[in-house]
Amino acid sequence: MELLVASAVGILTTAGIYLILRRRSFPVILGLSLLSYAVNVFLFATGRLMTNAPAILNKYEEVPYTDPLPQALVLTAIVISFGMTAVVVMIALGAYLSSQDDRINLSDDDAKAGDDA
Amino acid sequence: MNHLVIAPIVLPAIVAPFIIMVLRYHLDLQRIFSVASSVLVMCLTLALAAQAADGTVQVYELGDWPAPFGIVLVLDRLSAMMIVLTSVLALAVVLYAIGTGWDSRGANFHALFQFQIMGILGAFMTGDAFNLFVFFEVLLIASYGLMIHAGGARRFQAGVQYVVYNLLGSTLFLFALGTLYAVTGTLNMADLAVRVAEMSADETALLRVGAVMLLLVFAIKAAVLPLHFWLPASYSLAPLPVAALFAIMTKVGAYSILRIYTLVFGPDVAATAGLVSDWLLPAALLTLAVGAIGVLGSREIGRLVAFAAITSMGTLLISIALFTPAAAGAALYYIVHSTLATALMFLIADQVMERQGGAVAAMRLMPQSGLLSVMFFVAAIALAGMPPLSGFVGKLLVMDAARDHDLVWWIWAVILIGSLVTIIGLARAGTMIFWKSHGLADSAETSPDVGTDPEPLLDGDATAAPAAKQVLPLVVCFGLISALVFLTIFSGPMTRYADATAAQLFTPTAYLEAVLGGGTK
């Protein structure tokens, strides 16, 4: 299972970074999403991997439990990355509609003359 | 528990949704509430600073959960200084935005502004690494909105770039936090400090990875050299009053480096020894150099100021990277100076652009430039660090702190030559804008569209024309100038405070006791 989780994080990160380097808004947004999935899975793994165990302590008997804190962190991270993805989609859409171009990078010419419209 | 500690975060957090939901269609009321909230926040932060000035560390436990388990806010001298700086800057920027009508050029300026203030104040006060991430996101998501405020194709494009860069930074931040949590089992900064110090040397490889990633994240925020690419385009294409507020955002990165790498990965931690001093110092020197070259090479005033901001970040980070109490004191003085000076310069740049009718390229004839050129001159002196103003004192302190360092000649050379190049760049820009523009008058009249800025950055351009009559923006600029003057005159008390702060940073026992020992309730 460790191998599975580790390779999942690795593959997601790789694909995410590859897509981000495409520098067009749609692949970049997909890449960012993949990266945020990767980081969420990674955060789960930081509390040590444990299957079939609840994230709460039982005070009546000794039962295995998973570390609840990473789950709280992941929850927060998911909410934030979800919101951020929505924001970046809207801004990218605005940028595309106003300039008819989905490039992420501003080339030097654009920055100087502003004639990329 | 002293509830005043959380008040400056709660107040904007209440005012912002109130503005969005209740005052959505009433710009005047929005302005009143926004200014009132900014003034109140400033009073609160000043009160908190007065409490923190004697060196006590106050801890606010959210939900009354004790420290390693719950989230805490910590108020020490450093936090107090940073929140006062933020609130002063915020008040200046909000008044300026109202005076120039920037806030009426798009929706929800004031709400986003309040959220941004909340995020920045929270980031300065939190004592929990994950909470730092959350406040980073709050301030970033507000800054995305402010960055594309008033629209325009170029601004949107720069906005996408800015958002993507910062989202990458945030993801990296989460990876770093995950790594740290996996190694130490905690994310409370004080608790982290204790556990990291206890850790035996052979299990610290992962810890070092986490520390490096964290440093990278903060370097992105602070626009350190290889990671500075987002800054010039974003800051010069953002609405310039917003860019003035963003002057404090790079300082959030610098603050985080200072905080985490004195408290958690302090000078005594073997796993991360030399991380800041060996890696950050060359990067900071290069940052300063590249910033100065950028100042020299910029053709637009917004870009010029953005590169000047990079220059000042370079100086600041050199001082932080020296990693001694004296250098940290110098860095703190320089943080205050450079934030105010950069913001002032952005506001003046905005005045220039407004008077040129929202043109990006600053080469046109514009009305009433006498007063403005004087202010530009003063701001340039401050920003470049020439004698009469606080920039000079700040640079002197930084150079004095570097005296015993191995690379002292490199540091001095880079700072001095960087200052020289910056002043040349600023002088050249001043000449172009304030002198040469009169020479261009003829050509401007013969061919009215000589400016060839195909896209006036601003959408609501009709309001921009009678800019010369606006008084409030000039008052704000004068206010910032007088703040710089005060900073120079009272540099004695200010450096004493900064040195006391640095001493507190490098002996974190009081901090640790306050946070982990139940706090001062």
XYZ file of C-alpha atoms in Angstrom:
638
model
C 0.000 0.000 0.000
C 2.879 2.338 0.749
C 4.147 1.773 -2.774
C 0.708 2.447 -4.206
C 0.246 5.709 -2.327
C 3.783 6.869 -2.985
C 3.583 6.171 -6.696
C 0.158 7.801 -6.875
C 1.574 10.971 -5.347
C 4.557 10.783 -7.660
C 2.546 10.241 -10.822
C 0.044 12.939 -9.973
C 2.824 15.409 -9.235
C 4.684 14.546 -12.425
C 1.614 14.875 -14.576
C 0.647 18.079 -12.815
C 4.010 19.713 -13.318
C 4.124 18.580 -16.937
C 0.726 20.111 -17.598
C 1.648 23.345 -15.841
C 4.700 23.685 -18.031
C 2.432 23.657 -21.088
C 1.658 27.298 -20.284
C -1.837 27.360 -21.735
C -4.654 28.041 -19.348
C -6.611 24.803 -19.656
C -3.672 22.407 -19.218
C -2.318 24.602 -16.442
C -5.581 24.503 -14.528
C -5.753 20.734 -14.955
C -2.162 20.513 -13.808
C -2.884 22.584 -10.734
C -5.809 20.323 -9.911
C -3.638 17.223 -10.265
C -1.014 18.812 -8.046
C -3.587 19.590 -5.410
C -4.817 15.972 -5.536
C -1.240 14.870 -5.113
C -0.746 17.077 -2.108
C -3.999 15.893 -0.552
C -3.004 12.249 -0.862
C 0.420 13.148 0.444
C -1.089 14.862 3.475
C -3.039 11.696 4.286
C 0.186 9.768 4.233
C 1.874 12.147 6.683
C -0.140 10.708 9.565
C 1.174 7.194 8.769
C -0.949 4.920 6.605
C -3.563 2.874 8.406
C -6.510 0.974 7.008
C -9.829 0.181 8.611
C -9.282 2.371 11.617
C -11.395 5.297 12.722
C -9.917 8.733 13.228
C -11.058 8.873 16.837
C -9.738 7.547 20.124
C -11.776 5.044 22.037
C -11.434 5.482 25.756
C -12.996 2.140 26.651
C -10.704 -0.197 24.825
C -7.414 -0.231 23.017
C -8.242 -0.102 19.328
C -6.103 1.160 16.498
C -6.875 4.634 15.239
C -5.534 6.828 12.499
C -4.062 10.208 13.137
C -7.018 12.586 12.840
C -4.993 15.743 12.281
C -3.947 15.058 8.654
C -7.600 14.453 7.851
C -8.463 17.865 9.231
C -5.581 19.358 7.269
C -6.696 17.609 4.085
C -10.227 18.857 4.586
C -8.991 22.415 4.843
C -6.629 21.951 1.929
C -9.393 20.497 -0.257
C -11.713 23.380 0.503
C -9.003 25.926 -0.220
C -7.778 24.275 -3.411
C -11.361 23.884 -4.617
C -12.010 27.559 -4.093
C -8.719 28.512 -5.686
C -9.443 26.345 -8.726
C -12.772 28.098 -9.154
C -11.041 31.462 -8.921
C -8.346 30.569 -11.414
C -10.928 29.205 -13.853
C -12.850 32.457 -13.706
C -9.774 34.634 -14.068
C -8.403 32.514 -16.899
C -11.768 32.720 -18.628
C -11.746 36.483 -18.206
C -8.236 36.686 -19.578
C -9.132 34.484 -22.534
C -12.273 36.408 -23.368
C -10.622 39.803 -23.088
C -7.473 39.008 -25.015
C -8.530 36.015 -27.167
C -5.423 34.223 -26.063
C -4.931 31.495 -23.523
C -1.212 31.819 -23.015
C -0.169 32.046 -19.385
C 3.213 33.607 -19.909
C 3.599 37.215 -20.874
C 6.330 37.486 -23.440
C 8.671 40.446 -23.283
C 7.050 42.116 -26.245
C 3.663 41.988 -24.595
C 4.985 43.405 -21.404
C 6.617 46.285 -23.198
C 4.098 47.265 -25.783
C 0.867 45.725 -24.591
C -0.135 44.896 -28.144
C -1.003 41.273 -27.608
C -4.723 41.744 -27.905
C -7.187 35.731 27.782
C -6.854 39.165 26.276
C -9.434 39.314 23.518
C -7.868 42.421 22.068
C -5.303 40.170 20.416
C -7.767 38.674 17.962
C -9.777 41.869 17.450
C -7.770 43.229 14.470
C -8.392 39.972 12.606
C -12.049 39.670 13.535
C -12.980 43.242 12.715
C -12.103 43.169 8.984
C -13.475 39.646 8.817
C -16.856 41.009 9.914
C -16.736 44.255 7.969
C -15.830 42.597 4.649
C -18.895 40.316 4.363
C -21.032 43.138 5.692
C -19.822 45.335 2.856
C -20.443 42.612 0.300
C -23.862 41.597 1.461
C -25.460 44.749 2.846
C -23.671 47.663 1.222
C -23.206 46.147 -2.177
C -24.788 49.003 -4.112
C -23.807 51.894 -1.864
C -20.308 53.027 -2.676
C -20.349 55.910 -0.210
C -21.373 53.684 2.669
C -18.766 51.137 1.602
C -16.136 53.849 1.742
C -17.272 55.008 5.163
C -17.238 51.508 6.594
C -13.961 50.622 4.962
C -12.202 53.730 6.271
C -13.785 53.374 9.694
C -12.682 49.758 9.857
C -9.151 50.662 8.758
C -8.930 53.424 11.377
C -10.239 51.096 14.063
C -7.816 48.363 13.068
C -5.002 50.877 13.264
C -6.064 51.921 16.777
C -6.278 48.262 17.794
C -2.857 47.421 16.414
C -1.339 50.473 18.086
C -2.878 49.399 21.391
C -1.498 45.894 20.888
C 1.910 47.272 20.019
C 1.883 49.282 23.226
C 1.149 46.081 25.126
C 3.866 44.128 23.357
C 6.506 46.836 23.614
C 7.739 45.719 27.023
C 8.627 42.306 25.683
C 5.763 40.225 26.987
C 4.513 37.534 24.659
C 0.757 37.262 24.607
C -0.934 34.099 23.455
C -4.520 33.845 22.308
C -5.860 30.312 22.251
C -8.679 29.994 19.775
C -11.589 28.092 21.260
C -9.599 27.915 24.492
C -7.732 24.852 23.296
C -4.263 24.688 24.813
C -1.332 25.301 22.541
C 0.042 22.168 20.894
C -3.473 20.946 20.099
C -5.359 24.115 19.321
C -4.499 27.031 17.095
C -2.903 29.984 18.783
C -2.302 33.569 17.884
C 0.886 34.984 19.300
C 1.631 38.623 19.851
C 5.264 39.452 20.420
C 7.276 42.495 19.433
C 7.786 41.335 15.846
C 4.114 40.608 15.234
C 3.134 43.887 16.866
C 5.482 45.858 14.673
C 4.307 44.142 11.508
C 0.610 44.584 12.228
C 1.061 48.279 13.003
C 2.923 48.666 9.725
C 0.152 46.822 7.872
C -2.641 48.869 9.369
C -0.916 52.186 8.709
C -0.272 51.190 5.110
C -3.831 49.920 4.731
C -5.294 53.199 5.915
C -3.093 55.137 3.511
C -3.996 52.911 0.577
C -7.719 52.894 1.247
C -7.776 56.696 1.516
C -5.781 56.947 -1.675
C -8.055 54.549 -3.524
C -11.072 56.566 -2.433
C -9.435 59.855 -3.345
C -8.587 58.725 -6.853
C -11.809 56.838 -7.429
C -9.961 53.574 -8.008
C -12.458 51.808 -5.800
C -15.317 52.774 -8.122
C -13.738 51.215 -11.204
C -14.752 47.691 -10.370
C -16.908 45.788 -7.952
C -16.088 44.824 -4.405
C -12.884 46.741 -3.903
C -13.513 47.497 -0.257
C -14.660 44.020 0.680
C -11.616 42.423 -0.942
C -9.445 45.041 0.685
C -10.736 44.197 4.149
C -10.255 40.472 3.510
C -6.722 41.179 2.402
C -6.016 43.120 5.597
C -7.465 40.296 7.612
C -5.242 37.765 5.876
C -2.094 39.815 6.314
C -2.740 40.564 9.976
C -3.542 36.915 10.577
C -0.367 35.743 8.880
C 1.663 38.057 11.083
C 0.035 36.901 14.287
C -0.521 33.200 13.916
C 1.584 30.794 15.907
C 0.708 27.730 13.892
C 2.328 26.729 10.629
C -0.824 25.354 9.028
C -2.740 28.398 10.103
C -0.035 30.450 8.435
C -0.900 28.601 5.228
C -4.579 29.353 5.711
C -3.963 33.054 6.265
C -1.647 33.065 3.254
C -4.524 31.736 1.203
C -6.899 34.329 2.621
C -4.603 37.165 1.716
C -3.782 35.642 -1.658
C -7.354 35.004 -2.703
C -8.205 38.598 -1.812
C -5.147 39.773 -3.692
C -6.240 37.863 -6.816
C -9.450 39.851 -6.756
C -7.661 43.124 -6.154
C -5.031 42.357 -8.773
C -7.612 42.173 -11.576
C -9.712 44.982 -10.143
C -10.902 47.308 -12.912
C -10.093 44.750 -15.579
C -8.353 45.119 -18.908
C -6.873 42.401 -21.095
C -3.272 42.805 -20.038
C -4.175 42.968 -16.397
C -6.198 39.777 -16.704
C -3.309 38.002 -18.383
C -0.885 39.130 -15.727
C -3.490 38.115 -13.177
C -3.643 34.551 -14.458
C 0.113 34.318 -14.306
C 0.121 35.681 -10.777
C -2.597 33.317 -9.599
C -0.950 30.259 -11.144
C 2.417 31.113 -9.651
C 0.933 31.578 -6.227
C -1.153 28.428 -6.446
C 2.029 26.516 -7.199
C 3.597 28.174 -4.184
C 0.646 27.192 -2.033
C 0.869 23.583 -3.169
C 4.535 23.531 -2.342
C 3.690 25.032 1.041
C 1.325 22.132 1.718
C 3.974 19.608 0.694
C 6.418 21.283 3.066
C 3.934 21.299 5.918
C 3.080 17.658 5.265
C 6.733 16.721 5.407
C 7.257 18.631 8.626
C 4.194 17.040 10.160
C 5.316 13.594 9.113
C 8.648 14.112 10.844
C 7.616 15.966 13.968
C 3.934 15.216 14.455
C 3.026 18.801 15.119
C 2.509 22.038 13.282
C 2.429 24.494 16.140
C 5.522 26.628 15.662
C 6.591 26.589 19.295
C 6.010 22.857 19.564
C 7.874 22.370 16.287
C 10.775 24.309 17.725
C 10.935 22.043 20.783
C 10.655 18.818 18.779
C 13.148 19.893 16.140
C 15.644 20.773 18.840
C 15.184 17.361 20.461
C 15.582 15.428 17.248
C 18.715 13.318 16.906
C 20.983 14.067 14.001
C 20.432 10.851 12.026
C 16.708 11.283 11.531
C 16.765 14.815 10.245
C 17.112 14.231 6.497
C 13.383 14.562 5.907
C 13.288 17.535 8.227
C 15.842 19.300 6.103
C 13.782 18.561 3.003
C 10.790 20.145 4.682
C 12.823 23.151 5.756
C 14.181 23.644 2.244
C 10.721 23.450 0.711
C 9.416 25.922 3.273
C 12.260 28.286 2.491
C 11.413 27.982 -1.208
C 7.802 28.863 -0.511
C 8.728 31.947 1.452
C 11.276 32.844 -1.199
C 8.489 32.799 -3.789
C 6.419 35.133 -1.634
C 9.407 37.371 -0.986
C 10.395 37.393 -4.691
C 13.925 36.105 -4.133
C 15.915 35.872 -7.320
C 15.177 32.673 -9.180
C 11.584 32.904 -8.009
C 10.907 36.577 -8.583
C 9.470 36.356 -12.075
C 5.901 36.812 -11.024
C 6.501 40.146 -9.369
C 7.294 42.747 -12.070
C 4.368 41.908 -14.331
C 1.875 41.451 -11.518
C 2.801 44.563 -9.593
C 3.143 46.864 -12.566
C -0.104 45.694 -14.140
C -2.124 45.576 -10.938
C -3.951 48.760 -10.061
C -1.090 50.719 -8.575
C -2.779 51.554 -5.248
C -3.258 47.820 -4.871
C 0.382 47.308 -5.736
C 1.159 49.736 -2.923
C -0.705 47.440 -0.571
C 1.110 44.469 -2.081
C 4.309 46.101 -0.828
C 3.496 44.488 2.485
C 2.834 41.096 0.885
C 6.421 40.475 -0.085
C 7.216 41.398 3.500
C 4.958 38.561 4.628
C 7.442 36.239 2.958
C 10.366 37.979 4.618
C 8.574 37.904 7.958
C 7.895 34.187 7.620
C 11.541 33.476 6.886
C 12.556 35.527 9.878
C 10.014 33.874 12.136
C 10.400 30.236 11.102
C 14.155 30.303 10.740
C 14.768 31.928 14.086
C 12.149 30.040 16.035
C 11.854 26.568 14.535
C 15.047 26.087 12.559
C 17.116 28.343 14.748
C 20.851 28.900 14.575
C 21.503 25.877 16.797
C 19.593 23.292 14.801
C 22.108 21.022 13.108
C 19.726 19.704 10.475
C 19.189 23.051 8.876
C 22.394 24.789 9.824
C 23.505 27.213 7.182
C 20.332 26.865 5.182
C 19.419 30.501 5.487
C 22.883 31.971 5.667
C 24.523 29.866 2.928
C 21.716 29.717 0.419
C 19.674 32.801 1.034
C 22.579 35.226 1.111
C 23.831 34.720 -2.466
C 20.245 34.647 -3.698
C 19.557 37.905 -1.904
C 22.657 39.529 -3.363
C 21.609 38.449 -6.850
C 18.079 39.646 -6.175
C 19.391 43.073 -5.327
C 21.574 43.126 -8.432
C 18.805 42.000 -10.770
C 16.376 44.435 -9.210
C 18.773 47.317 -9.761
C 19.361 46.289 -13.378
C 15.612 46.022 -13.815
C 15.156 49.547 -12.488
C 17.646 50.741 -15.039
C 16.013 48.849 -17.870
C 12.339 49.557 -17.240
C 10.498 51.687 -19.713
C 7.287 51.926 -17.746
C 7.026 53.594 -14.417
C 5.009 50.771 -12.877
C 7.601 48.218 -13.851
C 10.338 50.498 -12.586
C 8.787 50.681 -9.152
C 8.190 46.935 -9.170
C 11.882 46.350 -9.775
C 12.714 48.915 -7.103
C 10.570 46.801 -4.780
C 12.681 43.773 -5.737
C 15.800 45.786 -4.942
C 14.549 46.628 -1.501
C 13.585 42.994 -0.924
C 17.147 42.098 -1.857
C 18.582 44.442 0.738
C 16.111 43.187 3.303
C 16.897 39.546 2.626
C 20.626 40.154 2.755
C 20.065 41.474 6.224
C 17.905 38.535 7.215
C 20.358 36.063 5.717
C 23.208 37.400 7.833
C 21.338 35.683 10.621
C 22.696 37.623 13.584
C 20.665 39.649 16.078
C 22.220 42.916 14.890
C 21.392 42.123 11.275
C 17.862 41.115 12.194
C 17.440 44.460 13.952
C 18.620 46.215 10.813
C 16.260 44.084 8.759
C 13.314 45.085 10.918
C 14.110 48.757 10.537
C 14.500 48.240 6.816
C 11.183 46.365 6.563
C 9.325 49.386 7.909
C 11.211 51.780 5.684
C 11.014 49.792 2.477
C 7.323 49.016 2.869
C 6.444 52.678 3.271
C 8.858 53.858 0.583
C 7.741 51.270 -1.976
C 4.102 52.007 -1.303
C 4.756 55.738 -1.643
C 6.503 55.185 -4.949
C 3.644 53.072 -6.279
C 1.164 55.781 -5.326
C 3.258 58.450 -7.027
C 3.571 56.223 -10.082
C -0.195 55.955 -10.060
C -0.492 59.746 -9.957
C 1.817 59.975 -12.935
C -0.144 57.404 -14.881
C -3.457 59.014 -14.027
C -2.296 62.369 -15.249
C -1.173 60.826 -18.468
C -4.647 59.511 -18.960
C -4.033 55.985 -17.793
C -1.218 55.404 -20.224
C 1.185 52.622 -19.430
C 4.196 54.081 -21.150
C 5.202 57.147 -19.195
C 6.241 59.444 -21.971
C 3.474 61.944 -22.393
C 2.790 65.512 -21.468
C 0.780 65.741 -18.323
C -0.851 68.488 -16.306
C 0.656 69.959 -13.133
C 3.771 68.004 -12.527
C 5.697 70.370 -10.236
C 4.458 69.070 -6.917
C 4.450 65.548 -8.231
C 8.021 65.760 -9.438
C 9.116 66.942 -5.996
C 7.359 64.011 -4.420
C 8.896 61.656 -6.941
C 12.270 63.109 -6.073
C 11.746 62.574 -2.349
C 10.421 59.065 -2.878
C 13.331 58.226 -5.155
C 15.779 59.398 -2.502
C 14.021 57.276 0.073
C 13.792 54.216 -2.125
C 17.370 54.331 -3.340
C 18.686 54.994 0.139
C 20.244 58.414 -0.245
C 21.265 60.380 2.839
C 18.505 62.497 4.280
C 15.817 59.849 4.548
C 15.331 56.566 6.342
C 16.517 54.430 3.434
C 19.994 55.672 4.115
C 19.764 54.823 7.811
C 18.388 51.406 6.928
C 21.131 50.595 4.443
C 23.744 51.878 6.839
C 22.422 49.567 9.529
C 22.412 46.606 7.151
C 25.973 47.310 6.035
C 27.112 47.833 9.587
C 25.601 44.480 10.567
C 27.497 42.796 7.721
C 30.838 44.077 8.982
C 32.020 40.824 10.551
C 30.732 38.547 7.833
C 33.081 36.629 5.541
C 31.532 38.054 2.422
C 31.497 41.591 3.736
C 33.117 43.104 0.654
C 30.677 41.373 -1.648
C 27.757 42.530 0.441
C 28.956 46.109 0.646
C 29.773 46.220 -3.038
C 26.411 44.847 -4.100
C 24.486 47.153 -1.804
C 26.432 50.248 -2.794
C 26.575 49.585 -6.524
C 22.953 48.463 -6.420
C 22.010 51.759 -4.796
C 23.985 53.658 -7.390
C 22.335 51.829 -10.275
C 18.927 52.283 -8.663
C 19.427 55.998 -8.255
C 20.566 56.282 -11.861
C 17.510 54.385 -13.020
C 15.186 56.490 -10.912
C 16.883 59.702 -12.036
C 16.560 58.663 -15.633
C 12.883 57.887 -15.161
C 12.336 61.197 -13.386
C 14.013 63.052 -16.209
C 11.937 61.279 -18.822
C 8.687 61.803 -17.012
C 8.994 65.245 -15.551
C 11.363 67.084 -17.875
C 11.385 65.449 -21.218
C 7.618 65.268 -21.440
C 7.494 69.007 -22.078
C 9.841 68.545 -24.955
C 7.550 65.912 -26.359
C 4.608 68.303 -26.335
C 4.952 69.235 -29.983
C 5.083 65.768 -31.300
C 2.196 64.837 -29.023
C 0.069 67.565 -30.540
C 0.944 66.903 -34.138
C 0.105 63.246 -33.815
C -2.377 62.862 -30.997
C -2.041 59.109 -30.786
C 1.707 59.228 -30.447
C 1.542 57.442 -27.128
C 0.544 54.320 -29.000
C -0.761 52.566 -25.969
C -3.392 50.640 -27.806
C -5.012 49.701 -24.609
C -5.589 52.207 -21.865
C -5.238 49.895 -18.916
C -8.225 51.367 -17.195
C -11.786 50.804 -18.208
C -13.550 53.638 -16.429
C -11.283 56.206 -17.934
C -13.617 59.187 -17.881
C -12.851 59.883 -14.241
C -9.121 59.950 -14.796
C -8.861 63.252 -16.610
C -9.242 65.894 -13.870
C -6.750 64.119 -11.686
C -4.884 67.305 -10.919
C -7.717 68.570 -8.761
C -7.769 65.664 -6.389
C -6.414 66.577 -3.018
C -6.798 63.444 -0.936
C -4.282 61.357 -2.927
C -1.672 64.063 -2.496
C -2.438 64.255 1.207
C -1.900 60.519 1.454
C 1.411 60.789 -0.390
C 2.481 63.570 1.953
C 1.387 61.447 4.878
C 3.626 58.616 3.712
C 6.493 61.031 3.120
C 6.102 62.429 6.614
C 5.995 58.876 7.953
C 9.365 58.311 6.292
C 10.646 61.562 7.769
C 9.469 60.522 11.220
C 11.123 57.161 10.712
C 14.347 59.018 10.015
C 14.060 61.456 12.909
C 13.076 58.792 15.386
C 15.488 56.232 14.029
C 17.062 56.047 17.505
C 13.981 54.762 19.338
C 13.014 52.765 16.258
C 16.335 50.923 16.095
C 16.176 50.295 19.832
C 12.771 48.701 19.340
C 14.064 46.732 16.351
C 17.089 45.531 18.296
C 14.917 44.510 21.229
C 12.710 42.638 18.764
C 15.695 40.905 17.233
C 16.953 39.953 20.676
C 13.546 38.490 21.434
C 13.667 36.555 18.159
C 17.033 35.023 18.866
C 16.166 33.993 22.431
C 12.855 32.299 21.835
C 12.480 30.895 25.358
C 9.897 33.504 26.321
C 7.934 32.670 23.179
C 8.092 28.946 23.846
C 7.099 29.349 27.473
C 4.221 31.639 26.627
C 2.827 29.316 23.975
C 3.434 25.932 25.546
C 3.125 26.967 29.176
C -0.529 27.844 28.900
C -0.019 31.420 27.864
C -0.448 34.678 29.706
C -4.135 34.672 30.349
